[in-house]
């Protein structure tokens, strides 16, 4: 029996920029079950970050409804791994990772234990007492990931957390993430640009349309777990799913390209570009997708 | 292909670097090797000691030029007394009291003309500085953190901040008399605004993403103030303190213009009145030394308090 953990119903988000309105999200609806691992993919600028920020309580929505079930009051409902650099420059790696626990007044001994565990997990044991300026970009991103993990939320909101990482660290952290997730009852909403990554991680991939973003399709990833990149690659099922996702996506990527420059419509929503479709013969620019 | 120690250099040939014409070899050498003592060796770095010597060279050169020019009459020795004479005066002021009686060594520190000037000014600067910096910090933080406070106080601050503090000096003297209080007040005023403006800016310029993190990770108000806003504003707070300290040095000279018998600033005006420029130069040296010491002190404090700032 799976409960709905997150219910998103007809969420619309408009930003007012100068005198025009930018519709970032338009009537987005989706549900995520408790304990489910969902990846969201979609063209750049389609509102993925905006959606996640609304879920995280950092942005208000213009209209719509969101329900999140908070079952254990001793745990935070959600923690976010931000797309941009978000590690506090004035805290050491250790204190950055323990930030959420500290805010929840967890006792210091436990904070130290948990923090030490996650520092090790992201491979920063030697840098536990270093300040962020002493770290590389990828290392900072790992701190940001560890900070969210250490906070032990019911829902992990992850905004392209591994995009800036090198391949080795990416694979390592993907596996860590799966390990943490499999041993828990956590719900994960994970944004990515990479179809590979989505297929390795997710129970289900949600595809969003190009600007203004809305729900386009959902694809179940019924690949056996535990998964690793090496066992998946080359599998028939993996390739089929890959092509299925790619075919849905490239239409959107192509649309996003077509409407470039038309994204700031005067007068408000609802006047988006006509829905051209990408025919099989049209070559889509694959550089928009990192695979 | 050049064959070199792979650790020391990276060689890209023309065929690999498209922009370069065929056959040219672009050699990107590694950083200068570091020797066992940790010093970087190379043509333009001479090591820390040599760098310091180099830094002393230009002032020494100027002093030497000045000496000769003054001694030979190229410049008027009444306005530009030779450095040796200034040094002599310095020594005299350090070893004699105001009546011109020589002092035993132990009494010099407290009773000599020079040290008395120094202590008097120093205490005025320090008291005034704290009287200004502490409220500046508190009000600056509150204005940065609380919108209502900011809306309430910003007009007053914006209107009073640009008034040159020197223009306020007569008013301050009327209000607080010619004694110590007026000197504290004028220095405090100068420091206050510098610290306030920078502290507020430090809080307001916090990158928005840190507020988002604080919010998402459930920081309470107190957590936010103490773990995010205050440390985040620290670098600009220090900038404010440094500027405030500079302001204090500037104002001490003006503050001691009237109604002060002792102090570095008073010394400047007295030597002006009796046309003894050598003493004026000694006072300049003292002000410069104070400025240097304060700057170094604040920098050392900053390294302690803001260890996370890239050096
Ligand atoms: N604070 C804001 N003010 C105005 N417009 C915004 C704001 N934030 C986002 N937008 C607009 O909303 C749209 C969606 O942005 P969002 O950051 O959610 O995209 P995204 O899907 O995360 O893109 P990417 O994959 O490149 O990260 C964009 O058109 C963007 O310009
Ligand atoms: Mg984004």
XYZ file of C-alpha atoms and ligand atoms in Angstrom:
634
model
C 0.000 0.000 0.000
C 1.622 3.227 -1.078
C 0.482 6.570 0.217
C 0.769 9.780 -1.669
C 3.551 11.795 -0.101
C 3.444 14.840 -2.322
C 0.378 15.932 -4.239
C 0.803 18.798 -6.656
C -2.409 20.061 -8.168
C -2.687 22.683 -10.920
C 0.257 24.682 -9.705
C 0.924 27.834 -11.666
C 3.775 30.185 -10.953
C 4.212 33.552 -12.571
C 7.067 35.917 -12.027
C 6.579 39.584 -12.616
C 9.621 40.956 -14.365
C 9.446 44.694 -14.968
C 6.047 45.046 -16.627
C 5.721 41.643 -18.150
C 4.708 38.373 -16.667
C 6.829 35.261 -17.009
C 4.919 32.063 -16.562
C 7.407 29.584 -15.191
C 4.931 26.829 -14.343
C 1.505 26.335 -15.794
C -1.058 23.990 -14.255
C 1.461 21.444 -13.105
C -0.041 18.360 -11.513
C 1.759 15.296 -10.277
C 1.918 12.975 -7.328
C 4.859 11.330 -5.660
C 4.326 8.314 -3.439
C 5.848 7.808 -0.067
C 9.272 6.230 -0.414
C 9.350 6.817 -4.142
C 12.365 8.054 -6.039
C 11.247 10.414 -8.761
C 13.454 12.158 -11.269
C 12.246 15.239 -13.083
C 13.725 16.039 -16.460
C 12.903 18.830 -18.858
C 14.543 21.468 -21.016
C 16.549 24.203 -19.373
C 14.349 27.012 -18.083
C 11.194 24.919 -17.938
C 10.671 25.603 -14.251
C 12.161 22.583 -12.508
C 14.022 24.640 -9.964
C 10.981 26.802 -9.429
C 8.852 23.756 -8.704
C 11.387 22.405 -6.233
C 11.673 25.770 -4.519
C 7.920 25.867 -4.101
C 8.047 22.402 -2.530
C 10.831 23.573 -0.244
C 8.741 26.508 0.906
C 11.096 29.061 -0.587
C 8.731 30.371 -3.209
C 5.017 30.992 -3.205
C 2.798 29.762 -6.000
C 0.458 31.963 -7.973
C -2.311 29.385 -7.878
C -2.772 25.711 -7.201
C -2.408 23.379 -4.281
C 0.355 21.319 -2.805
C 0.010 18.724 -0.102
C 2.912 17.089 1.631
C 2.388 14.498 4.318
C 4.610 15.006 7.318
C 4.482 11.715 9.165
C 7.275 11.947 11.717
C 7.387 15.215 13.627
C 10.869 14.432 14.889
C 12.235 14.668 11.392
C 12.241 17.661 9.094
C 9.803 17.391 6.228
C 12.222 18.236 3.477
C 15.776 19.325 2.833
C 17.049 20.752 -0.369
C 20.291 20.344 -2.231
C 20.573 23.556 -4.196
C 21.668 23.829 -7.794
C 23.939 26.791 -7.071
C 26.765 27.156 -4.594
C 25.018 27.285 -1.238
C 27.590 26.207 1.310
C 28.144 28.814 4.043
C 31.615 30.317 3.536
C 31.952 31.079 7.249
C 31.434 27.526 8.460
C 33.879 24.668 8.201
C 32.881 21.550 6.276
C 31.945 19.918 9.565
C 29.735 22.759 10.710
C 28.134 23.192 7.312
C 27.094 19.555 7.315
C 25.823 19.789 10.879
C 23.889 22.997 10.205
C 20.422 21.470 10.014
C 20.944 19.329 13.101
C 22.232 22.311 15.033
C 19.154 24.304 14.077
C 17.006 21.478 15.420
C 18.887 21.488 18.715
C 20.018 17.905 18.379
C 22.529 17.243 21.124
C 26.116 17.899 20.239
C 27.318 14.329 20.627
C 24.840 13.087 18.078
C 25.613 15.959 15.727
C 29.297 15.042 15.871
C 28.566 11.393 15.138
C 26.193 12.002 12.262
C 28.401 14.712 10.788
C 31.487 12.530 10.923
C 29.637 9.739 9.156
C 28.534 11.919 6.264
C 31.878 13.670 5.976
C 33.379 10.261 5.400
C 30.651 9.267 3.018
C 31.322 12.190 0.705
C 35.052 11.621 0.950
C 35.982 14.827 2.751
C 37.479 13.402 5.940
C 40.724 15.261 5.333
C 38.838 18.503 4.865
C 36.518 18.290 7.863
C 37.900 21.486 9.343
C 38.563 23.305 6.100
C 36.606 26.361 5.057
C 34.775 26.358 1.719
C 37.271 28.705 0.076
C 39.784 25.909 0.445
C 37.569 23.479 -1.484
C 36.991 22.901 -5.164
C 33.558 23.403 -6.710
C 32.823 19.690 -6.684
C 33.884 19.373 -3.072
C 31.536 22.190 -2.087
C 28.720 20.430 -3.877
C 29.471 17.277 -1.914
C 29.231 19.290 1.308
C 25.856 20.527 0.175
C 24.692 16.971 -0.500
C 25.988 15.756 2.857
C 24.253 18.642 4.613
C 20.902 17.523 3.267
C 21.530 13.826 4.002
C 22.698 14.532 7.530
C 19.521 16.450 8.209
C 17.630 13.178 7.673
C 14.462 14.612 6.136
C 11.427 12.669 4.983
C 11.692 14.211 1.549
C 14.966 14.959 -0.209
C 14.700 17.687 -2.815
C 17.719 17.567 -5.066
C 18.318 20.102 -7.798
C 20.923 18.724 -10.187
C 23.125 17.887 -7.235
C 25.717 15.940 -9.160
C 25.877 18.064 -12.299
C 29.084 19.788 -11.259
C 30.845 16.633 -10.139
C 33.460 14.579 -11.884
C 32.436 11.161 -13.137
C 33.990 9.151 -10.304
C 32.438 11.235 -7.554
C 29.155 11.302 -9.376
C 28.954 7.523 -9.596
C 30.068 7.162 -6.011
C 27.481 9.596 -4.722
C 24.728 8.153 -6.885
C 25.394 4.793 -5.309
C 25.533 6.331 -1.830
C 22.269 8.099 -2.467
C 20.637 4.847 -3.557
C 22.034 3.070 -0.519
C 20.686 5.716 1.846
C 17.392 5.779 0.083
C 16.954 2.013 -0.085
C 17.550 1.616 3.614
C 15.071 4.311 4.462
C 11.578 5.349 3.761
C 12.654 8.579 2.140
C 10.897 10.188 -0.746
C 13.265 11.733 -3.247
C 12.517 14.333 -5.894
C 15.597 14.618 -8.023
C 16.120 17.012 -10.908
C 18.598 16.087 -13.564
C 19.581 16.849 -17.123
C 20.949 13.403 -17.656
C 18.768 10.580 -18.905
C 21.373 8.075 -17.756
C 21.251 9.438 -14.269
C 17.465 9.415 -14.214
C 17.407 5.773 -15.306
C 19.971 4.693 -12.751
C 18.246 6.385 -9.870
C 14.549 6.669 -10.399
C 11.467 4.553 -9.881
C 9.756 6.939 -12.191
C 10.825 9.751 -14.478
C 8.605 12.780 -14.927
C 9.140 14.818 -18.037
C 8.181 18.459 -18.128
C 7.368 20.519 -21.195
C 9.455 23.442 -22.269
C 8.601 26.949 -21.183
C 6.078 27.447 -19.611
C 6.717 24.248 -17.746
C 3.978 21.770 -17.202
C 3.624 18.041 -16.754
C 4.237 16.188 -20.024
C 4.696 12.506 -19.357
C 5.721 9.994 -16.785
C 7.780 6.882 -17.494
C 8.095 3.993 -15.053
C 11.599 2.697 -14.734
C 11.074 -0.964 -13.995
C 14.717 -1.889 -13.896
C 15.780 -4.294 -11.158
C 17.531 -2.947 -8.081
C 20.161 -2.649 -6.826
C 21.368 -0.848 -9.902
C 24.816 0.249 -10.851
C 25.870 1.966 -13.996
C 27.898 -1.027 -15.120
C 25.073 -3.542 -14.745
C 22.575 -1.299 -16.498
C 24.555 -0.162 -19.499
C 23.960 -2.333 -22.487
C 20.875 -3.930 -21.046
C 18.082 -4.133 -23.587
C 15.523 -2.649 -21.205
C 17.829 0.249 -20.348
C 18.282 1.129 -23.998
C 14.571 0.953 -24.698
C 13.808 3.244 -21.791
C 16.580 5.577 -22.818
C 15.155 5.932 -26.329
C 11.650 6.323 -24.997
C 12.692 9.180 -22.733
C 14.857 10.742 -25.380
C 12.058 10.741 -27.909
C 9.710 12.504 -25.528
C 12.355 14.935 -24.458
C 13.827 15.969 -27.746
C 10.501 17.285 -28.893
C 10.504 19.600 -25.900
C 14.118 20.561 -26.330
C 13.388 21.450 -29.918
C 10.378 23.505 -28.911
C 12.453 25.312 -26.334
C 14.897 26.215 -29.079
C 12.141 27.428 -31.386
C 10.641 29.733 -28.810
C 13.941 31.211 -27.731
C 13.595 34.955 -27.520
C 9.839 34.662 -27.302
C 9.897 33.607 -23.704
C 8.962 36.982 -22.270
C 5.465 37.463 -23.551
C 3.733 40.760 -22.965
C 0.380 40.631 -21.318
C 0.518 37.364 -19.487
C 0.185 33.663 -19.798
C -1.539 31.485 -22.290
C 0.015 32.864 -25.428
C 2.872 30.434 -25.753
C 4.279 29.367 -29.090
C 2.209 27.032 -31.192
C 2.935 23.408 -30.530
C 5.181 22.412 -33.376
C 6.384 18.902 -33.122
C 9.753 17.530 -33.917
C 9.511 15.111 -36.808
C 11.753 12.126 -37.054
C 13.756 13.706 -39.826
C 14.487 16.923 -37.989
C 17.818 16.876 -36.306
C 17.521 18.112 -32.768
C 20.423 19.838 -31.155
C 21.654 17.310 -28.676
C 23.944 19.768 -26.963
C 21.012 20.806 -24.816
C 21.091 17.509 -23.102
C 23.965 16.195 -21.148
C 23.972 12.470 -21.230
C 57.418 16.825 -29.122
C 59.450 18.317 -26.375
C 60.334 15.894 -23.685
C 60.412 17.503 -20.315
C 59.710 16.468 -16.806
C 55.947 15.904 -16.968
C 55.494 17.231 -13.459
C 57.059 20.520 -14.311
C 55.580 21.388 -17.636
C 52.816 20.696 -20.021
C 53.561 20.875 -23.704
C 50.902 21.319 -26.311
C 51.956 21.075 -29.896
C 50.585 23.220 -32.674
C 48.502 20.434 -34.084
C 46.619 20.179 -30.795
C 46.015 23.872 -30.435
C 43.981 24.914 -33.418
C 44.512 28.638 -33.208
C 48.249 28.437 -33.362
C 49.895 28.356 -36.735
C 51.295 25.054 -37.840
C 54.556 24.107 -36.272
C 54.482 26.561 -33.380
C 54.801 25.011 -30.022
C 52.925 26.495 -27.152
C 54.604 25.637 -23.922
C 52.658 26.069 -20.750
C 55.142 25.757 -17.962
C 54.194 24.735 -14.497
C 54.433 27.039 -11.534
C 57.857 27.897 -10.318
C 59.241 24.995 -8.362
C 59.107 25.203 -4.631
C 62.330 24.436 -2.825
C 62.711 22.461 0.368
C 62.245 25.495 2.589
C 58.850 26.125 1.032
C 59.975 29.297 -0.683
C 59.021 29.830 -4.245
C 62.107 30.378 -6.333
C 62.088 32.432 -9.415
C 63.302 35.525 -11.119
C 60.817 37.946 -9.614
C 60.319 36.612 -6.149
C 63.151 37.187 -3.773
C 61.666 35.619 -0.688
C 59.872 37.444 2.110
C 62.948 39.051 3.641
C 64.147 40.498 0.383
C 60.656 41.747 -0.344
C 60.639 43.617 2.920
C 64.001 45.189 2.133
C 62.620 46.262 -1.222
C 59.651 47.853 0.486
C 61.952 49.896 2.711
C 64.026 51.115 -0.174
C 61.798 53.906 -1.432
C 61.164 55.590 1.939
C 64.870 55.419 2.737
C 65.658 56.962 -0.604
C 63.241 59.812 -0.009
C 64.640 60.472 3.456
C 68.176 60.560 2.046
C 67.151 62.950 -0.719
C 65.289 65.124 1.740
C 68.301 65.261 4.039
C 70.656 66.404 1.307
C 68.184 68.849 -0.195
C 67.504 70.388 3.188
C 71.160 70.509 4.253
C 72.294 72.072 0.987
C 69.494 74.626 0.937
C 67.752 73.286 -2.135
C 64.579 73.293 -0.050
C 63.867 75.702 2.794
C 65.045 74.047 5.991
C 62.453 76.003 8.006
C 59.662 74.176 6.230
C 61.467 70.944 5.562
C 63.898 70.485 8.426
C 66.417 67.719 7.713
C 65.327 64.276 8.961
C 68.321 64.103 11.260
C 67.090 67.211 13.058
C 63.605 65.789 13.273
C 65.069 62.652 14.783
C 66.960 64.789 17.258
C 63.765 66.580 18.229
C 62.012 63.227 18.495
C 64.670 62.040 20.904
C 64.521 65.236 22.902
C 60.754 64.998 23.226
C 61.050 61.404 24.282
C 63.620 62.082 26.980
C 62.443 65.412 28.422
C 59.327 66.644 30.138
C 57.357 69.751 29.209
C 59.646 71.953 31.308
C 62.650 70.689 29.414
C 64.099 68.735 32.331
C 65.736 65.454 31.344
C 63.950 62.406 32.656
C 65.325 59.191 34.070
C 64.678 56.281 31.782
C 61.827 54.773 33.781
C 59.823 58.001 33.809
C 60.081 58.573 30.090
C 57.209 56.289 29.265
C 54.768 58.283 31.315
C 56.137 61.789 31.682
C 58.005 62.722 28.533
C 56.418 65.215 26.169
C 56.156 62.661 23.410
C 54.755 59.806 25.439
C 52.259 62.081 27.181
C 51.022 63.273 23.808
C 50.778 59.718 22.652
C 48.900 58.396 25.690
C 46.503 61.299 25.784
C 45.595 60.981 22.109
C 45.506 57.228 22.260
C 43.013 57.200 25.105
C 40.841 59.755 23.311
C 40.910 57.707 20.129
C 40.174 54.440 21.889
C 37.364 55.768 24.056
C 35.836 57.671 21.143
C 36.229 54.697 18.845
C 34.387 52.353 21.181
C 31.713 54.928 21.935
C 31.057 55.100 18.206
C 31.738 51.550 17.067
C 29.546 49.723 19.577
C 26.321 51.639 18.875
C 27.244 51.701 15.176
C 27.461 47.934 15.192
C 24.249 47.439 17.123
C 22.202 49.928 15.125
C 23.755 48.773 11.848
C 22.849 45.172 12.605
C 19.310 46.071 13.623
C 18.846 48.171 10.515
C 20.140 45.343 8.375
C 18.037 42.673 10.030
C 14.762 44.437 10.757
C 12.952 46.210 8.003
C 10.872 48.464 10.276
C 13.989 49.675 12.051
C 15.596 50.288 8.696
C 12.611 52.200 7.377
C 12.460 54.220 10.560
C 16.123 55.149 10.811
C 17.328 55.241 7.236
C 16.153 58.806 6.541
C 17.912 60.125 9.635
C 21.090 58.259 8.847
C 21.055 59.267 5.213
C 20.542 62.902 6.154
C 23.162 63.096 8.886
C 25.820 60.816 7.464
C 27.017 63.173 4.708
C 27.538 66.121 7.084
C 31.299 66.456 7.447
C 32.090 65.636 11.041
C 34.490 68.546 11.123
C 31.575 70.881 10.519
C 29.979 69.493 13.643
C 33.011 70.171 15.787
C 31.992 73.690 16.892
C 28.536 72.456 17.805
C 29.983 69.538 19.727
C 32.234 71.921 21.625
C 29.341 74.183 22.461
C 27.322 71.229 23.672
C 30.015 69.267 25.478
C 32.522 71.924 26.476
C 36.226 72.026 25.753
C 37.116 69.035 27.898
C 37.587 65.385 27.091
C 33.925 64.728 26.383
C 33.770 66.782 23.226
C 36.810 64.931 21.882
C 35.279 61.560 22.569
C 32.049 62.675 20.983
C 33.513 63.932 17.728
C 35.610 60.789 17.255
C 32.668 58.629 18.199
C 30.522 60.374 15.603
C 32.997 59.707 12.826
C 33.419 56.071 13.787
C 29.733 55.529 14.384
C 28.618 56.223 10.833
C 31.397 54.234 9.206
C 30.632 51.170 11.292
C 26.873 51.575 10.987
C 26.752 51.976 7.220
C 29.088 49.079 6.567
C 27.474 46.740 9.069
C 24.073 47.372 7.569
C 25.435 46.810 4.077
C 27.083 43.619 5.283
C 23.748 42.208 6.377
C 21.799 43.479 3.377
C 24.335 42.176 0.893
C 24.158 38.628 2.174
C 23.567 36.408 -0.810
C 19.956 35.375 -0.970
C 20.752 31.704 -1.282
C 22.076 31.668 2.292
C 18.729 32.945 3.511
C 17.097 30.145 1.530
C 19.352 27.534 3.098
C 18.662 28.905 6.576
C 14.951 28.796 5.935
C 14.916 25.340 4.372
C 17.011 23.892 7.169
C 14.697 25.280 9.790
C 16.865 27.983 11.319
C 15.044 29.879 14.050
C 15.330 33.654 14.181
C 18.107 33.434 16.714
C 19.905 30.789 14.679
C 19.598 32.974 11.645
C 21.035 36.032 13.384
C 23.886 34.259 15.085
C 24.811 31.600 12.543
C 24.078 33.332 9.266
C 23.554 37.079 9.340
C 26.212 38.087 11.824
C 29.072 35.938 10.524
C 28.061 36.744 6.966
C 28.280 40.455 7.682
C 31.652 40.130 9.424
C 33.902 41.080 6.497
C 32.048 44.325 5.917
C 31.879 44.986 9.652
C 35.649 44.877 9.634
C 35.783 47.215 6.684
C 33.635 49.573 8.758
C 35.951 49.280 11.737
C 38.984 49.992 9.561
C 37.373 53.042 8.001
C 36.159 54.158 11.430
C 39.677 53.890 12.774
C 40.968 56.007 9.906
C 38.276 58.526 10.650
C 39.281 58.616 14.317
C 42.884 59.454 13.425
C 41.704 62.157 11.104
C 39.415 63.688 13.667
C 41.831 63.572 16.604
C 43.941 66.301 15.051
C 40.923 68.526 14.588
C 39.467 67.676 17.965
C 42.664 68.727 19.712
C 42.862 72.012 17.866
C 41.115 73.905 20.639
C 41.286 73.510 24.345
C 43.883 70.791 24.473
C 47.347 71.195 25.940
C 48.447 67.672 25.202
C 47.919 65.170 22.479
C 49.339 64.557 19.056
C 46.831 66.874 17.411
C 47.457 69.561 19.987
C 51.171 69.212 19.281
C 50.575 69.928 15.603
C 48.684 73.121 16.357
C 51.089 74.293 19.040
C 54.108 73.828 16.832
C 52.243 75.732 14.163
C 51.584 78.580 16.585
C 55.224 78.849 17.656
C 56.515 78.013 14.217
C 58.415 74.957 15.368
C 57.948 72.644 12.442
C 60.289 70.012 13.711
C 57.854 69.139 16.460
C 55.075 69.096 13.899
C 56.945 66.485 11.914
C 57.434 64.427 15.046
C 53.670 64.572 15.542
C 53.171 63.390 11.958
C 55.424 60.453 12.621
C 53.408 59.556 15.686
C 50.123 59.720 13.779
C 51.535 57.562 11.012
C 52.819 55.052 13.558
C 49.448 54.929 15.271
C 47.679 54.437 11.969
C 50.020 51.610 11.082
C 49.627 49.910 14.450
C 45.857 50.151 14.385
C 45.681 48.783 10.863
C 47.943 45.871 11.795
C 45.990 45.243 14.981
C 42.680 45.180 13.181
C 44.085 42.953 10.451
C 45.351 40.504 13.076
C 41.975 40.554 14.798
C 40.241 39.986 11.486
C 42.377 36.940 10.757
C 41.257 35.570 14.120
C 37.575 36.447 13.825
C 37.114 35.823 10.096
C 39.343 32.815 9.488
C 37.157 31.800 6.567
C 38.120 34.753 4.409
C 40.633 33.840 1.718
C 43.937 35.420 2.707
N 13.143 34.850 -9.350
C 12.760 34.851 -10.629
N 12.287 35.981 -11.208
C 11.890 35.978 -12.486
N 11.902 34.922 -13.290
C 12.350 33.769 -12.789
C 12.804 33.670 -11.447
N 13.207 32.400 -11.220
C 13.009 31.742 -12.370
N 12.483 32.542 -13.328
C 12.090 32.156 -14.684
O 11.309 30.996 -14.589
C 11.660 30.065 -15.587
C 12.034 28.749 -14.968
O 13.219 28.867 -14.250
P 13.868 27.663 -13.453
O 15.067 28.160 -12.754
O 12.836 27.037 -12.612
O 14.279 26.692 -14.643
P 14.968 25.259 -14.606
O 14.041 24.302 -15.218
O 15.457 24.949 -13.230
O 16.207 25.468 -15.571
P 17.660 24.807 -15.508
O 17.484 23.403 -15.948
O 18.442 25.595 -16.503
O 18.158 24.936 -14.119
C 12.760 30.708 -16.397
O 12.172 31.266 -17.544
C 13.290 31.801 -15.510
O 13.692 32.885 -16.296
Mg 17.298 24.760 -12.360
